Amino acid sequence: MAGSDKLELVERLTNECVEMCRTILRGRKRLEPLLAPSFRTQKLQRAINEQKTAVREMETAVERIMSAVEQMSEIDFSDGGTAGLKVAACCDQIMEACCFQDITGQRLSQVGETLDLVEQTLAELAGQESRSAPMPSRPEGLLNGPAMPGCGMEQDAVDRLLAGGE
Amino acid sequence: MAVDMKMPILIVDDYKTMLRIVRNLLTKLGFSEIDEATDGTDALAKLRTRNYGLVISDWNMQPMTGYELLQKIRSDDALKALPFVMVTAESKVENVIAARQAGVNNYIIKPFSAEVLKAKLKTVLGDF
């Protein structure tokens, strides 16, 4: 190989290496939102916990609804005096259990926000248009949703606080 | 003084299921005039058209939250005496304190039971 050919080869390889480094740096830059420690330790971890908690809450709600339905199916309707009251109590239990939809809905919305961020970041990295709707920023005044089990106040504590205690 | 079971009550929540649950529980308690709103703005508009005796509101709603609705009610001469019960999954101490400072009459944590709702309404309205 002639000297000029070697020089040309080295130059070409160098340029390719530089371009490769640039591509890696660009990719890394685009992945920054997902690589940030705050994303992994806060947003992603929280989304995982919210999803697990939502599943547990759904199980609890379904368990309560099923129990109420089973109780209703065992009511002795020949006893007109108490049957109505028993049905009403079961209906209350079902109604209360249905609160889960609001709470799990809020939890899963937070999971959705996190997945949106992942999807948009990956789409950008791949040079594609994101398929999810643009993620709206959390409006001011909206809070973080239901607390994780054991992290929020219980009703008794709220009552004491409102009464002027604690 | 006895509670007027026909007084209009406005329930505010962006989850239809919650509106249905609260409406059903109120009906069971004997209240018959129940209106619904899906956020603070909607609620405020309704509050200006009818003489309500109680507001039961969620916190997290758009475009106007329940907390903002409470603040607007308390700063409005025509509405400021209106009893306001917050029913929300927000259970952090700072939220409860903020609501108390804004003038909430009671604060119910979701999920709640029919008994809790009844007890809190009795605290706010009196025995019924």
Short mmCIF file of C-alpha atoms in Angstrom, two decimals:
data_model
loop_
_atom_site.label_atom_id
_atom_site.label_comp_id
_atom_site.label_asym_id
_atom_site.label_seq_id
_atom_site.Cartn_x
_atom_site.Cartn_y
_atom_site.Cartn_z
CA MET A 1 0.00 0.00 0.00
CA ALA A 2 1.36 3.35 -0.96
CA GLY A 3 1.99 5.99 1.68
CA SER A 4 -0.79 8.21 0.41
CA ASP A 5 -3.25 5.29 0.45
CA LYS A 6 -2.30 4.50 4.06
CA LEU A 7 -2.79 8.12 5.03
CA GLU A 8 -6.17 8.15 3.35
CA LEU A 9 -7.17 4.94 5.17
CA VAL A 10 -6.09 6.31 8.55
CA GLU A 11 -7.96 9.53 7.86
CA ARG A 12 -11.11 7.66 6.87
CA LEU A 13 -10.93 5.42 9.94
CA THR A 14 -10.34 8.44 12.16
CA ASN A 15 -13.36 10.21 10.70
CA GLU A 16 -15.49 7.11 11.21
CA CYS A 17 -14.33 6.88 14.83
CA VAL A 18 -15.12 10.55 15.40
CA GLU A 19 -18.55 10.12 13.83
CA MET A 20 -19.15 7.04 15.97
CA CYS A 21 -18.24 8.99 19.12
CA ARG A 22 -20.57 11.80 18.08
CA THR A 23 -23.40 9.35 17.53
CA ILE A 24 -22.81 7.79 20.94
CA LEU A 25 -22.74 11.22 22.58
CA ARG A 26 -25.92 12.28 20.76
CA GLY A 27 -27.64 9.07 21.90
CA ARG A 28 -26.45 9.59 25.44
CA LYS A 29 -27.72 13.16 25.35
CA ARG A 30 -31.13 11.99 24.14
CA LEU A 31 -31.24 9.36 26.86
CA GLU A 32 -30.42 11.91 29.55
CA PRO A 33 -33.99 12.16 30.84
CA LEU A 34 -33.98 8.43 31.53
CA LEU A 35 -30.42 8.29 32.86
CA ALA A 36 -30.93 11.02 35.42
CA PRO A 37 -30.74 9.54 38.93
CA SER A 38 -33.91 11.39 39.87
CA PHE A 39 -35.82 9.57 37.11
CA ARG A 40 -34.69 6.12 38.20
CA THR A 41 -34.86 6.63 41.95
CA GLN A 42 -38.01 8.73 42.05
CA LYS A 43 -40.20 8.61 38.99
CA LEU A 44 -39.53 5.07 37.78
CA GLN A 45 -39.42 3.55 41.25
CA ARG A 46 -42.57 5.39 42.19
CA ALA A 47 -44.34 4.20 39.04
CA ILE A 48 -43.41 0.60 39.87
CA ASN A 49 -44.69 0.99 43.43
CA GLU A 50 -47.87 2.72 42.28
CA GLN A 51 -48.59 -0.07 39.82
CA LYS A 52 -48.05 -2.78 42.44
CA THR A 53 -50.20 -0.91 44.96
CA ALA A 54 -52.95 -0.42 42.37
CA VAL A 55 -52.99 -4.16 41.67
CA ARG A 56 -53.27 -4.91 45.40
CA GLU A 57 -56.07 -2.36 45.80
CA MET A 58 -57.96 -3.86 42.88
CA GLU A 59 -57.64 -7.31 44.43
CA THR A 60 -58.93 -5.99 47.74
CA ALA A 61 -61.88 -4.27 46.05
CA VAL A 62 -62.81 -7.35 44.04
CA GLU A 63 -62.53 -9.46 47.18
CA ARG A 64 -64.95 -7.12 49.00
CA ILE A 65 -67.38 -7.08 46.09
CA MET A 66 -67.26 -10.87 45.74
CA SER A 67 -67.80 -11.32 49.48
CA ALA A 68 -70.83 -9.03 49.38
CA VAL A 69 -72.27 -10.88 46.39
CA GLU A 70 -71.70 -14.23 48.09
CA GLN A 71 -73.39 -12.94 51.23
CA MET A 72 -76.35 -11.76 49.17
CA SER A 73 -76.67 -15.12 47.44
CA GLU A 74 -76.97 -16.75 50.87
CA ILE A 75 -79.68 -14.43 52.21
CA ASP A 76 -82.85 -16.21 53.25
CA PHE A 77 -85.49 -14.19 51.43
CA SER A 78 -88.31 -16.02 53.19
CA ASP A 79 -87.37 -13.89 56.21
CA GLY A 80 -88.80 -10.65 54.91
CA GLY A 81 -87.96 -8.80 58.11
CA THR A 82 -84.19 -8.94 57.79
CA ALA A 83 -83.55 -9.81 54.16
CA GLY A 84 -83.93 -6.23 52.99
CA LEU A 85 -81.52 -4.91 55.60
CA LYS A 86 -78.98 -7.59 54.73
CA VAL A 87 -79.20 -6.72 51.03
CA ALA A 88 -78.79 -3.03 51.85
CA ALA A 89 -75.68 -3.74 53.92
CA CYS A 90 -74.18 -5.76 51.08
CA CYS A 91 -74.99 -2.95 48.63
CA ASP A 92 -73.15 -0.50 50.90
CA GLN A 93 -70.15 -2.81 50.94
CA ILE A 94 -70.12 -2.99 47.14
CA MET A 95 -70.54 0.76 46.82
CA GLU A 96 -67.67 1.49 49.19
CA ALA A 97 -65.43 -1.02 47.42
CA CYS A 98 -66.04 0.77 44.11
CA CYS A 99 -64.02 3.74 45.43
CA PHE A 100 -61.01 1.78 44.22
CA GLN A 101 -61.60 2.98 40.66
CA ASP A 102 -60.80 6.57 41.58
CA ILE A 103 -57.71 5.71 43.59
CA THR A 104 -56.22 3.12 41.24
CA GLY A 105 -57.07 5.44 38.35
CA GLN A 106 -54.91 8.15 39.89
CA ARG A 107 -52.10 5.68 40.58
CA LEU A 108 -52.14 4.30 37.04
CA SER A 109 -52.17 7.82 35.60
CA GLN A 110 -48.79 8.34 37.23
CA VAL A 111 -47.53 5.08 35.74
CA GLY A 112 -48.78 6.31 32.37
CA GLU A 113 -46.90 9.61 32.71
CA THR A 114 -43.67 7.72 33.35
CA LEU A 115 -44.21 5.36 30.42
CA ASP A 116 -44.95 8.36 28.19
CA LEU A 117 -41.57 9.84 29.09
CA VAL A 118 -39.81 6.55 28.32
CA GLU A 119 -41.65 6.14 25.02
CA GLN A 120 -40.96 9.72 23.90
CA THR A 121 -37.29 9.50 24.82
CA LEU A 122 -36.83 6.21 22.97
CA ALA A 123 -38.71 7.52 19.95
CA GLU A 124 -36.42 10.54 19.85
CA LEU A 125 -33.37 8.29 20.14
CA ALA A 126 -34.62 6.22 17.21
CA GLY A 127 -35.28 9.39 15.23
CA GLN A 128 -38.97 8.61 15.09
CA GLU A 129 -42.10 10.49 15.95
CA SER A 130 -43.51 9.60 19.33
CA ARG A 131 -46.75 7.66 19.01
CA SER A 132 -48.10 8.78 22.35
CA ALA A 133 -49.83 12.10 22.81
CA PRO A 134 -47.53 14.86 24.06
CA MET A 135 -47.21 14.58 27.81
CA PRO A 136 -49.00 17.50 29.45
CA SER A 137 -47.09 19.11 32.25
CA ARG A 138 -48.72 18.58 35.63
CA PRO A 139 -50.94 21.61 36.17
CA GLU A 140 -50.19 23.75 39.19
CA GLY A 141 -52.43 22.94 42.10
CA LEU A 142 -52.74 19.26 41.29
CA LEU A 143 -51.21 17.13 43.98
CA ASN A 144 -49.45 13.83 43.72
CA GLY A 145 -52.46 11.61 44.18
CA PRO A 146 -53.07 8.91 46.74
CA ALA A 147 -50.29 8.30 49.25
CA MET A 148 -48.57 4.93 49.32
CA PRO A 149 -49.85 2.61 52.05
CA GLY A 150 -48.51 3.72 55.41
CA CYS A 151 -47.33 7.11 54.10
CA GLY A 152 -50.48 9.21 54.37
CA MET A 153 -52.64 10.21 57.31
CA GLU A 154 -55.40 7.94 58.58
CA GLN A 155 -58.92 9.36 58.99
CA ASP A 156 -58.57 9.46 62.79
CA ALA A 157 -55.42 11.57 62.54
CA VAL A 158 -57.14 13.91 60.07
CA ASP A 159 -60.05 14.29 62.47
CA ARG A 160 -57.71 15.19 65.33
CA LEU A 161 -55.88 17.69 63.15
CA LEU A 162 -59.11 19.35 62.05
CA ALA A 163 -60.25 19.48 65.64
CA GLY A 164 -57.17 21.53 66.40
CA GLY A 165 -54.96 18.84 67.88
CA GLU A 166 -51.51 17.61 66.77
CA MET B 1 -82.48 22.63 64.32
CA ALA B 2 -83.29 19.66 62.13
CA VAL B 3 -81.34 19.21 58.93
CA ASP B 4 -83.36 19.97 55.83
CA MET B 5 -83.08 16.72 53.90
CA LYS B 6 -84.30 18.51 50.77
CA MET B 7 -81.51 21.07 50.76
CA PRO B 8 -79.56 20.95 47.51
CA ILE B 9 -76.14 19.33 47.80
CA LEU B 10 -73.44 19.74 45.16
CA ILE B 11 -70.94 16.90 44.74
CA VAL B 12 -67.80 17.62 42.73
CA ASP B 13 -65.49 14.95 41.34
CA ASP B 14 -63.86 14.21 38.00
CA TYR B 15 -64.43 10.46 38.40
CA LYS B 16 -67.95 9.46 37.42
CA THR B 17 -67.76 6.41 39.65
CA MET B 18 -67.12 8.60 42.68
CA LEU B 19 -70.02 10.89 41.78
CA ARG B 20 -72.28 7.85 41.60
CA ILE B 21 -70.98 6.42 44.88
CA VAL B 22 -71.43 9.68 46.81
CA ARG B 23 -74.83 10.33 45.20
CA ASN B 24 -76.03 6.84 46.13
CA LEU B 25 -74.77 7.13 49.69
CA LEU B 26 -76.40 10.56 50.12
CA THR B 27 -79.67 9.24 48.71
CA LYS B 28 -79.51 6.37 51.15
CA LEU B 29 -78.97 8.82 53.99
CA GLY B 30 -82.19 10.54 52.95
CA PHE B 31 -80.98 13.53 50.91
CA SER B 32 -82.97 14.00 47.74
CA GLU B 33 -81.64 17.10 45.97
CA ILE B 34 -78.20 16.20 44.66
CA ASP B 35 -76.41 17.91 41.80
CA GLU B 36 -73.06 17.01 40.26
CA ALA B 37 -70.10 18.94 38.88
CA THR B 38 -66.91 17.57 37.36
CA ASP B 39 -64.42 20.23 38.48
CA GLY B 40 -64.17 23.49 40.39
CA THR B 41 -65.10 25.71 37.47
CA ASP B 42 -68.22 23.70 36.73
CA ALA B 43 -69.06 23.70 40.45
CA LEU B 44 -68.63 27.45 40.83
CA ALA B 45 -70.97 28.07 37.89
CA LYS B 46 -73.59 25.80 39.46
CA LEU B 47 -73.15 27.40 42.89
CA ARG B 48 -74.13 30.74 41.39
CA THR B 49 -77.39 29.39 40.00
CA ARG B 50 -78.81 27.54 43.00
CA ASN B 51 -78.86 27.96 46.74
CA TYR B 52 -76.89 24.92 47.91
CA GLY B 53 -76.65 23.79 51.51
CA LEU B 54 -73.47 21.74 51.21
CA VAL B 55 -70.56 21.08 48.85
CA ILE B 56 -68.76 17.72 48.85
CA SER B 57 -65.68 18.00 46.68
CA ASP B 58 -62.65 16.06 45.51
CA TRP B 59 -59.27 17.87 45.50
CA ASN B 60 -57.49 16.78 42.32
CA MET B 61 -59.42 18.07 39.33
CA GLN B 62 -58.72 20.20 36.29
CA PRO B 63 -58.93 23.01 35.39
CA MET B 64 -59.95 24.12 38.90
CA THR B 65 -59.05 21.94 41.88
CA GLY B 66 -61.25 21.40 44.90
CA TYR B 67 -58.81 23.42 46.97
CA GLU B 68 -59.11 26.40 44.62
CA LEU B 69 -62.88 26.00 44.66
CA LEU B 70 -62.81 26.13 48.46
CA GLN B 71 -60.70 29.30 48.38
CA LYS B 72 -63.05 30.94 45.88
CA ILE B 73 -66.10 30.02 47.96
CA ARG B 74 -64.55 31.40 51.14
CA SER B 75 -63.64 34.67 49.43
CA ASP B 76 -67.11 35.15 47.93
CA ASP B 77 -69.51 37.07 50.18
CA ALA B 78 -72.52 35.22 48.83
CA LEU B 79 -71.00 31.76 49.29
CA LYS B 80 -68.50 31.99 52.12
CA ALA B 81 -70.74 30.42 54.77
CA LEU B 82 -71.42 27.35 52.64
CA PRO B 83 -70.37 24.11 54.38
CA PHE B 84 -67.60 22.40 52.42
CA VAL B 85 -66.44 18.82 52.86
CA MET B 86 -63.31 17.66 51.04
CA VAL B 87 -63.37 13.99 49.99
CA THR B 88 -59.99 13.07 48.60
CA ALA B 89 -57.23 10.50 48.38
CA GLU B 90 -54.74 13.24 49.29
CA SER B 91 -53.78 12.35 52.83
CA LYS B 92 -50.54 14.23 53.42
CA VAL B 93 -50.53 16.31 56.58
CA GLU B 94 -49.65 19.50 54.69
CA ASN B 95 -52.71 19.08 52.47
CA VAL B 96 -55.02 18.66 55.44
CA ILE B 97 -53.49 21.72 57.10
CA ALA B 98 -53.85 23.74 53.90
CA ALA B 99 -57.49 22.73 53.61
CA ARG B 100 -58.14 23.59 57.25
CA GLN B 101 -56.53 26.99 56.80
CA ALA B 102 -58.63 27.57 53.71
CA GLY B 103 -61.76 26.92 55.75
CA VAL B 104 -62.79 23.33 55.03
CA ASN B 105 -65.50 22.03 57.36
CA ASN B 106 -64.45 18.43 57.18
CA TYR B 107 -61.98 16.23 55.34
CA ILE B 108 -62.64 12.62 54.35
CA ILE B 109 -59.89 10.33 53.10
CA LYS B 110 -60.72 8.01 50.19
CA PRO B 111 -61.56 5.20 50.32
CA PHE B 112 -64.22 5.84 52.90
CA SER B 113 -67.18 3.96 54.29
CA ALA B 114 -70.85 4.97 54.32
CA GLU B 115 -70.54 5.25 58.10
CA VAL B 116 -67.65 7.72 57.86
CA LEU B 117 -69.54 9.89 55.37
CA LYS B 118 -72.60 9.89 57.61
CA ALA B 119 -70.58 10.75 60.72
CA LYS B 120 -68.77 13.64 59.01
CA LEU B 121 -71.97 15.07 57.57
CA LYS B 122 -73.51 14.98 61.04
CA THR B 123 -70.49 16.88 62.35
CA VAL B 124 -70.97 19.55 59.69
CA LEU B 125 -74.77 19.74 59.41
CA GLY B 126 -76.00 18.47 62.74
CA ASP B 127 -77.99 15.36 63.55
CA PHE B 128 -80.26 13.87 60.90
#
